[in-house]
Amino acid sequence: MSLPSTYRRSGSSMLEHQTWCDRGFEPTETSLANLMKTQGLVQKFKVTHLLSYLGWLNPIPIGVSKNDAVWLFDNVAFRGPNGTWQAEFVTAVFDARVSTKLVDIVGDIAEKVGLSKGDKQEKTIEQRITPFLMEVLPGRRVDIKFGESTALRLGPGGRNGISSDLKKLPDSAAGTVVKSAAEVPSGAGGLLELNTFYTEPEGWAVISDVDDTIKITQTSDPVGILRSTFVAEPTPIAGMPELYWQIKDMVTPSAPWFYLSASPYNLYPFLRDFTHRYYPRGQLILRDASWMTIPGLLSNLTLGTQKYKVDRMKKLYEWLPKKKMICIGDSTQSDPESYGEMYRKHPEWIKLILIRKVTDIAAVGTETKNAPKRFEEAFKGVPREAWHVFEDPAECREQIQRRVPFTTTTSATALSTAAERFNMSSEGAAAKRQKSNKDVPYNLIYWPEIPGRGEFIRLALEEAGAEYVDTAKTEGGINEVMAHIKGEKPDDDTNPPIFAPPILKHGDLVISQTPNILLYLGPRLGLVPSVEEDPDALYKVNELALTALDGLSNEPHDCHHPIGSELYYEDQKEEAKRKTEHYVKTRLPKFLGYFERVLNSKASGEGPYLYAGKLSYADLVLFQCLDGLRFMFPKAMAKLEKERKHSKLFELYDAVKQRPKLKEYLEGPRRQKYSNGLYRYYEEFDIEG
């Protein structure tokens, strides 16, 4: 059998080649649309195009323009040979305008994974595939501000639009995280901030594969790769988040984590969000060989991975030669061979290798990949106590205990803490594991036929994928609401009587008040950073949620009931009109302006959300407020959005609306329509302000 050109070019192993041929990778790759765009800007900048072949030696780099997108990648700072701090800064610059082939390629991917034309998941494909369709811009330089005052110039980038610069940094303590921000013209977008993690020269560090080690990817199947990358909700491998948090508790807090993946740089935002959601934060090291091609994704993930990973680990060794490394991978690719080769080069550096034996996917060649002979050959010359192949992550605990020095008590505490942290912080598929200590569904007790204040609770439960019962959707549910309000529920010695809905029942616990319920659900549904990650995060998130509920929920309610809730709207129309005019002209812009200020603050972190760069229940509250206000005051909200004074606020709205679980919920029958509830439309309210 002749080898494909990709195999010859990449120097892939025979095992990789066998999988490539047996699973039909080459026909799938060939049939995918070629996304290489015509270099439209090359003609405009011919000299720059030619000089970009010089990479960082390019004497005439171009700065970032307002039409460009810039990505900054998180990194790790280490001490160089002379003791000064330094770090590798990686940037990518490309044209933010998407290829006109978007519709065609979305349809192509959808067809490959078995979706029918017009399937609602095509929107997810469109979002994830966009980074593959933006034209890379060679020869660009990027100026950033490191911390409060240090200016750094990065680049220029090479032919692939990516630059890599080793920069000296100011002194800081190990374990410190310093934020940098790109200084770009107004209008430029992308990932404009990065975090630099300072680590000491000695101590522990972790190198981890991503695909099929910590994330379900199905790298042995071309269609499986396309589905898990572009369609499916990214899902962690069962038990791996707990294992990783356990390891983090065992090693020093300043131990760095390196997520070494064969995925292309196009997937950085997707994989960064995934790792931030489930695992300790670290530096993602991705492959730049096939930037901008969908077919290249299949080649990247499956061919030449051993050489690529060993090359990257050599660089890590140059940075941190005195570290003690824990290396974690899986059997679907060349992780055993890569780690084995690196151990033989530097046995003093790698202290433990853990390989997940992948048995939960149907793939040709699984038996060969999981054969004991394969592992024995891969780890030839490696002491048996230094490597372990596992199926259940829980069995790694004993291996870690033997290699990482700590007491048995510490180990038990770490395992318990890690499991609790994951149960309190994970989202998505893993959210089903966390139901506090009450292994029963949540029970939301609220009025039927209106979204009302109960909708703030529903959005949290829906986003987390939590199991819950909603009395608004059950026959006779109104009777449950009335029984609480009228005091007909039996008195008990733990729960005070309820005044009004929404009400949450969870096991024996019964609580009310919207912000109080969200305060209870937030940690359990992974909708606030964990206590270990940020001890005070819950109070900050709650502060933001309370502000939104005050100014964008309670005050709009008072527009149609300014005198009393017991009175009909018709009995207070004049007062309502006066209240509405004041609210729309004065109060509404004030609150929207405040949240725009929050989103522009350093505390907002990366991405479109209010706090620490990740979704919290405050974002869900703000989304629902904005959605209700759009229904209640359509002209005023349209005007405010058009003015673009609150652009980040509306970006948050769109980002929340497009989250897969919420998108399905919002477009489905469980989402109740606005009527005579909290947010109401009256023609006399519909003013521009």
XYZ file of C-alpha atoms in Angstrom:
689
model
C 0.000 0.000 0.000
C 1.458 3.358 -1.002
C 1.630 6.108 1.536
C -0.383 9.306 0.993
C 1.628 12.434 0.349
C 0.522 13.822 3.702
C 2.057 10.789 5.416
C 5.343 11.155 3.578
C 5.436 14.866 4.257
C 4.660 14.661 7.961
C 6.811 11.688 8.925
C 3.869 9.939 10.549
C 4.124 6.608 12.323
C 2.852 3.380 10.788
C 0.135 3.240 13.477
C -1.089 6.682 12.438
C -0.947 5.678 8.792
C -2.925 2.510 9.477
C -5.672 4.483 11.212
C -5.637 7.071 8.411
C -6.205 4.391 5.753
C -8.550 2.064 7.652
C -10.882 4.835 8.802
C -11.119 6.609 5.444
C -9.466 9.864 6.440
C -8.027 10.580 3.002
C -11.371 10.404 1.087
C -13.035 12.533 3.771
C -10.263 15.105 3.693
C -10.238 15.226 -0.098
C -14.008 15.745 -0.232
C -13.968 18.694 2.153
C -14.152 22.125 0.591
C -10.821 23.887 0.227
C -11.076 27.048 2.281
C -7.885 28.725 1.205
C -8.989 32.216 0.248
C -7.464 34.253 -2.495
C -5.031 36.573 -0.770
C -6.956 39.753 -1.538
C -4.735 41.933 0.565
C -1.579 40.552 -0.999
C -2.102 42.650 -4.091
C -2.590 45.711 -1.953
C 0.596 45.096 -0.001
C 2.880 43.295 -2.460
C 6.079 44.327 -0.714
C 4.716 43.300 2.671
C 3.657 39.985 1.180
C 7.188 39.286 -0.029
C 8.896 40.527 3.117
C 6.664 38.346 5.315
C 8.768 35.377 4.181
C 11.502 36.849 6.417
C 9.358 36.350 9.513
C 10.602 38.365 12.495
C 13.425 39.749 10.332
C 10.888 41.609 8.200
C 12.175 45.232 8.145
C 8.863 46.850 7.176
C 6.061 45.309 9.271
C 2.516 46.673 9.151
C 0.530 47.673 12.226
C -2.931 46.419 13.069
C -5.821 48.201 11.328
C -9.414 48.735 12.425
C -10.538 45.907 10.120
C -8.190 43.330 11.618
C -8.707 40.716 14.301
C -5.919 40.015 16.791
C -5.567 36.949 18.979
C -3.325 36.970 22.038
C -2.535 33.603 23.624
C -2.132 32.947 27.354
C 1.428 32.024 28.342
C 3.757 31.016 31.187
C 6.649 33.126 32.459
C 9.852 31.370 33.540
C 13.331 32.361 34.667
C 15.965 32.376 31.934
C 19.597 31.264 32.375
C 20.549 34.629 33.891
C 17.632 34.606 36.328
C 15.464 37.178 34.524
C 11.802 36.476 33.898
C 10.761 35.846 30.301
C 7.895 34.337 28.341
C 7.023 33.385 24.794
C 4.278 35.621 23.393
C 2.259 34.156 20.527
C -0.079 36.339 18.465
C -2.133 35.852 15.316
C -3.562 38.556 13.050
C -6.133 38.070 10.333
C -8.825 39.812 8.366
C -12.039 39.704 10.393
C -14.141 39.544 7.240
C -15.382 36.015 6.668
C -15.088 34.125 3.410
C -18.088 34.193 1.104
C -17.863 30.394 1.112
C -19.358 30.256 4.611
C -22.763 28.934 3.543
C -21.203 26.277 1.312
C -18.768 24.973 3.868
C -21.381 24.924 6.666
C -23.572 22.794 4.428
C -20.607 20.599 3.565
C -19.762 19.920 7.219
C -23.433 19.392 8.087
C -23.749 16.799 5.337
C -20.602 14.983 6.482
C -21.897 14.592 10.048
C -25.372 13.531 8.928
C -27.409 16.677 9.556
C -30.322 17.493 7.307
C -30.360 20.778 5.384
C -31.529 23.656 7.541
C -30.820 21.826 10.813
C -30.658 24.227 13.755
C -27.154 22.972 14.579
C -25.875 24.607 11.406
C -25.672 27.834 13.422
C -23.220 26.147 15.797
C -21.163 24.964 12.829
C -21.127 28.516 11.461
C -19.838 29.944 14.739
C -17.062 27.397 15.215
C -15.932 27.325 11.624
C -15.569 31.101 11.272
C -11.913 31.179 12.479
C -11.036 28.851 9.593
C -12.531 31.292 7.093
C -10.734 34.483 8.078
C -7.734 35.385 5.948
C -4.406 35.390 7.783
C -2.432 38.624 7.541
C 1.340 38.104 7.313
C 3.857 40.691 8.415
C 1.792 42.353 11.145
C 3.185 43.662 14.393
C 1.126 43.952 17.573
C 1.755 46.358 20.454
C 0.587 45.260 23.888
C 0.633 46.693 27.383
C 1.948 44.117 29.848
C 0.519 44.732 33.284
C 0.113 48.368 34.226
C 2.998 50.000 32.408
C 5.297 47.707 30.400
C 5.056 48.200 26.626
C 5.916 45.227 24.399
C 6.055 45.046 20.608
C 5.292 41.604 19.173
C 5.907 40.282 15.694
C 5.966 40.742 12.837
C 4.169 37.519 11.998
C 5.307 35.088 9.342
C 3.490 33.667 6.347
C 0.866 32.025 8.566
C 0.026 35.297 10.333
C 1.464 33.977 13.600
C 4.314 35.565 15.520
C 6.304 34.112 18.400
C 8.484 36.386 20.557
C 10.537 35.598 23.651
C 10.321 38.729 25.814
C 11.947 39.739 29.099
C 9.449 40.640 31.803
C 9.391 42.617 35.063
C 10.025 40.754 38.314
C 7.056 39.155 40.028
C 6.367 36.386 42.518
C 5.792 32.820 41.382
C 2.077 32.141 41.117
C 1.299 35.697 40.014
C -0.957 36.195 37.005
C -0.391 39.376 34.969
C -2.872 40.564 32.347
C -1.814 42.147 29.050
C -3.976 44.035 26.574
C -3.460 44.714 22.874
C -3.277 48.362 21.871
C -5.247 48.408 18.630
C -7.288 50.980 16.700
C -10.961 51.391 17.472
C -12.894 48.778 15.539
C -10.270 46.037 15.689
C -11.488 42.922 17.453
C -10.460 39.434 18.486
C -8.933 38.107 21.707
C -7.305 41.308 22.868
C -6.138 40.202 26.315
C -3.861 37.470 27.606
C -2.824 36.165 31.013
C 0.801 35.435 31.906
C 1.355 32.931 34.725
C 4.675 33.192 36.604
C 6.164 29.845 37.686
C 9.253 29.024 39.715
C 12.147 27.078 38.106
C 11.698 24.015 40.296
C 8.728 22.039 41.558
C 6.020 20.242 39.606
C 4.348 20.890 36.256
C 1.801 19.061 34.121
C 1.745 18.369 30.383
C -1.610 17.129 29.127
C -2.992 16.127 25.780
C -6.501 17.415 25.016
C -8.348 15.317 22.438
C -9.667 12.051 23.904
C -7.564 12.637 27.027
C -9.657 15.358 28.668
C -12.192 16.064 25.889
C -14.256 13.672 23.795
C -13.042 14.164 20.208
C -13.024 10.703 18.577
C -9.688 11.248 16.853
C -9.832 7.772 15.326
C -12.784 8.710 13.135
C -12.895 11.592 10.598
C -16.626 12.169 10.945
C -16.275 11.944 14.729
C -13.662 14.707 14.650
C -15.898 16.943 12.554
C -18.927 16.330 14.774
C -17.134 16.855 18.102
C -15.331 19.951 16.795
C -18.070 21.762 14.907
C -21.416 20.428 16.157
C -21.455 18.737 19.557
C -21.297 20.421 22.938
C -17.659 19.997 24.101
C -17.744 17.258 26.720
C -15.070 16.303 29.270
C -13.928 12.716 29.703
C -15.704 11.297 32.754
C -13.546 11.525 35.859
C -10.778 13.609 34.305
C -11.787 17.007 35.759
C -11.773 15.489 39.258
C -8.362 13.928 38.615
C -6.877 17.195 37.384
C -8.168 19.240 40.303
C -6.824 16.544 42.607
C -3.389 16.860 41.008
C -3.553 20.643 41.290
C -4.249 20.336 45.005
C -1.265 18.008 45.432
C 1.363 20.091 43.637
C 2.371 23.680 44.412
C -0.131 26.446 43.527
C 2.397 27.925 41.109
C 2.758 24.666 39.156
C 2.057 25.435 35.480
C -0.248 23.405 33.250
C 0.530 22.936 29.570
C -2.248 21.631 27.331
C -0.331 20.240 24.358
C -2.716 19.524 21.500
C -2.281 18.671 17.824
C -5.306 20.839 17.048
C -4.639 23.892 14.847
C -4.506 27.425 16.241
C -7.905 28.098 14.633
C -9.491 26.212 17.542
C -7.821 28.262 20.280
C -10.953 30.147 21.476
C -13.004 26.941 21.403
C -10.438 24.883 23.355
C -9.541 27.713 25.728
C -13.182 28.106 26.752
C -13.454 24.336 27.222
C -10.367 24.006 29.413
C -11.314 27.091 31.436
C -14.726 25.577 32.068
C -13.605 22.202 33.388
C -9.880 22.137 34.187
C -7.086 24.107 35.875
C -6.089 27.042 33.698
C -2.896 26.738 31.743
C -1.127 27.447 28.459
C -2.624 25.908 25.324
C 0.063 24.852 22.860
C -1.474 24.285 19.432
C -0.241 23.394 15.972
C 0.256 26.033 13.275
C 0.911 23.696 10.334
C -2.502 23.953 8.677
C -3.864 27.318 9.717
C -6.986 28.199 7.734
C -7.856 24.805 6.249
C -10.598 22.436 7.331
C -8.929 19.472 5.606
C -5.786 20.396 7.529
C -7.684 19.804 10.771
C -7.867 16.073 10.043
C -4.175 15.901 9.101
C -3.125 17.907 12.162
C -4.951 15.710 14.629
C -3.898 12.375 13.185
C -0.551 12.576 11.340
C 2.937 13.422 12.533
C 1.789 14.049 16.086
C 4.778 12.349 17.747
C 7.373 14.566 16.088
C 5.265 17.662 16.710
C 4.722 16.922 20.406
C 8.334 15.954 21.074
C 9.500 19.201 19.441
C 7.182 21.226 21.668
C 8.247 19.335 24.799
C 11.894 20.013 23.952
C 11.050 23.713 24.078
C 9.342 23.271 27.453
C 12.433 21.474 28.715
C 14.611 24.390 27.596
C 12.351 26.725 29.578
C 11.940 24.600 32.696
C 14.739 21.988 32.894
C 14.531 21.649 36.692
C 10.817 20.921 36.823
C 9.330 17.510 37.609
C 6.752 16.735 34.925
C 3.550 14.708 35.075
C 2.585 13.777 31.486
C -0.968 12.687 30.675
C -2.279 11.425 27.339
C -4.321 8.679 25.690
C -3.963 5.673 23.406
C -5.723 7.001 20.285
C -2.680 8.910 19.020
C 1.064 8.905 19.637
C 1.074 10.085 23.251
C 2.748 6.894 24.594
C 5.505 7.122 21.968
C 5.949 10.884 22.453
C 6.235 10.696 26.226
C 8.421 7.573 26.018
C 10.825 9.291 23.627
C 10.992 12.386 25.803
C 11.622 10.306 28.945
C 14.552 8.562 27.303
C 16.024 11.962 26.400
C 15.494 13.472 29.869
C 14.706 10.807 32.505
C 15.323 13.279 35.330
C 12.592 15.580 33.962
C 9.557 13.309 33.561
C 8.459 11.679 36.805
C 5.127 10.095 35.862
C 3.317 9.216 32.612
C -0.407 8.437 32.684
C -2.054 7.059 29.527
C -5.819 6.743 29.210
C -6.707 3.538 27.374
C -9.573 4.630 25.133
C -12.184 1.877 24.917
C -15.399 3.883 24.715
C -15.324 4.621 20.966
C -15.920 2.203 18.131
C -12.861 2.502 15.933
C -10.849 0.247 13.701
C -7.470 -0.485 15.235
C -8.499 0.039 18.869
C -7.196 -3.391 19.854
C -3.812 -2.650 18.300
C -3.598 0.745 19.952
C -4.499 -0.714 23.351
C -2.339 -3.839 23.089
C 0.154 -4.323 25.960
C 2.886 -4.869 23.376
C 2.366 -1.358 22.025
C 2.827 0.230 25.450
C 5.848 -1.937 26.261
C 7.530 -0.825 23.023
C 6.558 2.822 23.522
C 7.996 2.838 27.056
C 11.075 0.767 26.359
C 13.774 1.925 28.758
C 11.253 3.700 30.995
C 10.998 2.247 34.541
C 7.690 0.436 35.033
C 6.802 2.553 38.052
C 7.089 5.716 35.931
C 4.198 4.900 33.560
C 0.667 3.633 33.985
C -2.159 2.827 31.555
C -5.647 3.355 32.974
C -9.301 3.170 32.010
C -10.830 4.725 35.133
C -9.160 8.021 36.146
C -9.762 7.130 39.796
C -7.111 4.398 39.579
C -4.441 7.058 38.948
C -4.623 8.172 42.550
C -2.305 5.407 43.767
C 0.196 6.149 41.009
C 0.238 9.839 41.868
C 0.644 9.087 45.571
C 3.785 7.082 44.871
C 5.400 9.722 42.652
C 4.286 13.011 44.229
C 5.468 13.368 47.850
C 2.661 14.154 50.273
C 0.940 12.488 53.215
C -2.008 10.137 52.938
C -4.164 12.647 54.783
C -3.282 15.334 52.283
C -4.136 12.958 49.455
C -7.560 12.151 50.821
C -8.267 15.805 51.421
C -7.114 16.701 47.922
C -9.336 14.067 46.345
C -12.352 15.194 48.349
C -11.680 18.852 47.621
C -11.160 18.172 43.924
C -14.399 16.248 43.598
C -16.314 18.940 45.467
C -14.754 21.686 43.356
C -15.673 19.979 40.127
C -19.208 19.335 41.327
C -19.507 23.015 42.242
C -17.896 24.508 39.152
C -18.510 22.362 36.072
C -21.065 23.123 33.394
C -22.680 21.312 30.494
C -22.746 17.531 30.545
C -21.020 17.340 33.907
C -23.654 19.500 35.563
C -25.866 16.438 36.014
C -23.399 15.238 38.643
C -23.963 18.198 40.863
C -27.233 18.364 42.697
C -25.798 19.550 45.973
C -25.985 16.674 48.429
C -29.603 16.027 47.485
C -29.793 13.520 44.670
C -33.161 14.783 43.430
C -34.256 17.225 40.711
C -34.750 20.888 41.465
C -38.380 21.973 41.766
C -39.230 25.498 40.539
C -42.559 26.756 41.843
C -43.888 29.710 39.865
C -46.921 31.154 38.092
C -47.937 29.578 34.775
C -48.245 31.425 31.432
C -45.731 34.225 32.149
C -41.908 34.185 32.181
C -41.817 36.608 35.112
C -39.121 36.410 37.752
C -39.113 32.647 37.457
C -37.361 33.010 34.113
C -34.128 34.112 35.793
C -34.114 30.755 37.612
C -35.046 28.761 34.493
C -32.165 30.202 32.493
C -29.661 29.085 35.137
C -31.101 25.569 35.242
C -31.280 25.318 31.455
C -27.715 26.575 30.903
C -26.373 23.999 33.361
C -28.420 21.157 31.894
C -29.799 20.493 35.357
C -32.798 18.243 35.926
C -35.757 20.207 37.236
C -39.547 20.253 37.510
C -41.402 23.479 36.657
C -44.871 23.871 38.140
C -45.667 26.374 35.384
C -45.612 23.421 32.982
C -47.335 20.830 35.157
C -51.059 20.229 35.492
C -52.349 21.757 38.699
C -49.049 23.597 39.273
C -50.905 26.763 40.238
C -52.236 24.932 43.295
C -48.670 24.441 44.537
C -48.011 28.176 44.205
C -51.211 29.135 46.015
C -50.625 26.647 48.819
C -47.365 28.387 49.687
C -48.799 31.899 49.417
C -51.863 31.117 51.517
C -49.848 29.378 54.208
C -51.478 26.029 53.552
C -48.200 24.158 53.571
C -47.445 22.275 56.822
C -45.166 24.166 59.186
C -41.711 22.647 59.658
C -38.749 23.356 61.916
C -36.238 24.270 59.183
C -37.932 26.337 56.444
C -39.678 29.662 57.208
C -43.055 30.248 55.505
C -42.878 31.597 51.948
C -44.168 35.073 51.091
C -44.226 34.932 47.262
C -42.791 33.049 44.288
C -40.433 32.218 42.698
C -39.804 29.330 45.070
C -37.144 26.638 44.798
C -37.523 23.271 46.468
C -34.455 21.025 46.557
C -34.673 18.006 48.765
C -35.819 19.293 52.154
C -34.767 22.848 51.397
C -37.421 25.415 50.426
C -36.290 28.978 49.628
C -37.666 31.997 47.786
C -36.606 35.407 46.411
C -34.972 35.464 42.968
C -31.480 36.637 44.015
C -31.461 34.260 46.978
C -32.281 31.278 44.770
C -29.571 32.288 42.292
C -27.118 32.654 45.175
C -27.895 29.035 46.100
C -27.800 27.669 42.547
C -24.781 29.609 41.280
C -22.002 27.504 42.867
C -23.912 24.260 42.370
C -24.482 24.859 38.683
C -20.979 26.110 37.927
C -22.265 29.640 37.329
C -19.679 31.344 39.531
C -15.914 30.727 39.750
C -15.005 28.142 42.377
C -14.035 29.212 45.891
C -10.516 27.889 45.334
C -10.171 29.852 42.108
C -11.612 33.097 43.488
C -12.788 33.079 47.140
C -14.830 36.279 46.792
C -16.284 35.678 43.322
C -19.757 34.727 44.577
C -20.257 38.103 46.232
C -19.049 40.015 43.189
C -21.297 38.060 40.837
C -24.217 38.508 43.210
C -23.566 42.247 43.357
C -23.858 42.458 39.564
C -27.008 40.345 39.515
C -28.639 42.470 42.222
C -27.841 45.656 40.313
C -29.399 44.277 37.139
C -32.495 43.094 39.006
C -32.876 46.466 40.706
C -32.521 48.738 37.688
C -33.530 46.558 34.746
C -36.236 44.376 36.283
C -37.831 45.967 39.343
C -37.870 49.501 37.928
C -39.437 48.418 34.589
C -42.119 46.626 36.629
C -42.807 49.888 38.419
C -43.359 51.590 35.061
C -46.683 49.813 34.641
C -47.462 49.639 38.361
C -45.995 52.862 39.824
C -48.541 53.227 42.656
C -49.411 49.712 43.776
C -49.116 46.136 42.555
C -52.671 45.385 43.694
C -54.137 48.036 41.379
C -54.861 47.462 37.692
C -52.707 49.237 35.133
C -55.776 51.141 33.942
C -56.156 52.633 37.423
C -52.696 54.246 37.263
C -52.130 55.002 33.568
C -51.226 58.672 33.992
C -48.704 57.911 36.692
C -47.391 55.014 34.621
C -46.828 57.230 31.599
C -44.893 59.764 33.644
C -42.840 57.018 35.322
C -42.062 55.410 31.938
C -40.881 58.647 30.338
C -38.511 59.274 33.233
C -37.247 55.689 33.223
C -36.622 55.491 29.475
C -34.912 58.879 29.264
C -32.896 58.763 32.487
C -32.737 55.511 34.401
C -32.451 53.024 31.534
C -29.394 54.687 29.911
C -27.800 55.026 33.344
C -28.012 51.308 34.102
C -26.984 50.258 30.602
C -24.031 52.623 30.844
C -23.005 51.075 34.137
C -22.931 47.553 32.720
C -21.028 48.749 29.647
C -18.474 50.149 32.094
C -18.297 46.787 33.875
C -17.696 44.988 30.586
C -14.851 47.386 29.764
C -13.221 46.896 33.153
C -10.260 44.639 33.913
C -12.398 42.584 36.290
C -14.557 41.515 33.349
C -11.655 39.436 32.042
C -11.577 37.820 28.626
C -14.620 37.313 26.464
C -18.066 38.883 26.489
C -19.069 38.244 30.098
C -19.316 40.411 33.206
C -16.795 38.816 35.537
C -13.516 36.875 35.295
C -13.908 35.985 31.624
C -16.506 33.280 32.119
C -20.267 32.982 32.124
C -21.946 33.529 35.489
C -25.553 33.739 36.603
C -25.196 37.542 36.544
C -24.816 37.300 32.749
C -28.022 35.252 32.543
C -29.862 37.805 34.666
C -28.607 40.649 32.492
C -29.567 38.769 29.325
C -33.135 38.223 30.537
C -33.411 41.868 31.572
C -32.276 43.046 28.130
C -34.595 40.605 26.410
C -37.559 41.785 28.459
C -36.676 45.435 27.867
C -36.551 44.814 24.122
C -40.114 43.529 24.339
C -41.304 46.323 26.620
C -39.507 49.292 25.034
C -38.636 48.220 21.455
C -38.051 51.739 20.057
C -35.929 52.906 22.978
C -33.795 49.749 22.978
C -33.348 49.856 19.194
C -32.170 53.456 19.431
C -29.719 52.669 22.230
C -28.280 49.737 20.308
C -27.951 51.784 17.128
C -26.002 54.483 18.985
C -23.317 51.835 19.763
C -22.567 53.374 23.141
C -23.314 50.007 24.706
C -21.786 47.678 22.104
C -20.262 45.236 24.588
C -23.548 44.982 26.415
C -25.353 43.847 23.289
C -22.442 41.524 22.452
C -23.049 39.859 25.810
C -26.734 39.553 24.936
C -25.905 37.836 21.638
C -23.269 35.578 23.218
C -25.672 34.311 25.880
C -28.442 33.848 23.342
C -26.222 31.635 21.188
C -25.046 29.286 23.941
C -26.147 25.848 22.700
C -28.402 24.803 25.579
C -29.984 28.234 25.932
C -30.440 28.563 22.183
C -32.380 25.314 22.130
C -34.445 26.409 25.121
C -35.177 29.911 23.826
C -36.333 28.563 20.471
C -38.344 25.720 21.973
C -41.788 25.318 23.557
C -40.605 25.553 27.188
C -39.771 29.251 26.789
C -42.946 31.171 27.678
C -43.995 34.245 25.734
C -44.162 37.688 27.315
C -47.677 38.821 28.201
C -49.012 40.532 31.326
C -46.093 39.717 33.554
C -42.969 41.530 34.620
C -42.202 42.933 31.161
C -45.304 44.258 29.355
C -45.802 46.060 26.092
C -48.117 49.062 25.955
C -48.176 51.271 22.891
C -47.954 54.372 25.045
C -44.709 53.014 26.549
C -43.060 52.596 23.152
C -41.064 55.834 23.042
C -37.502 56.480 21.890
C -36.525 58.479 24.925
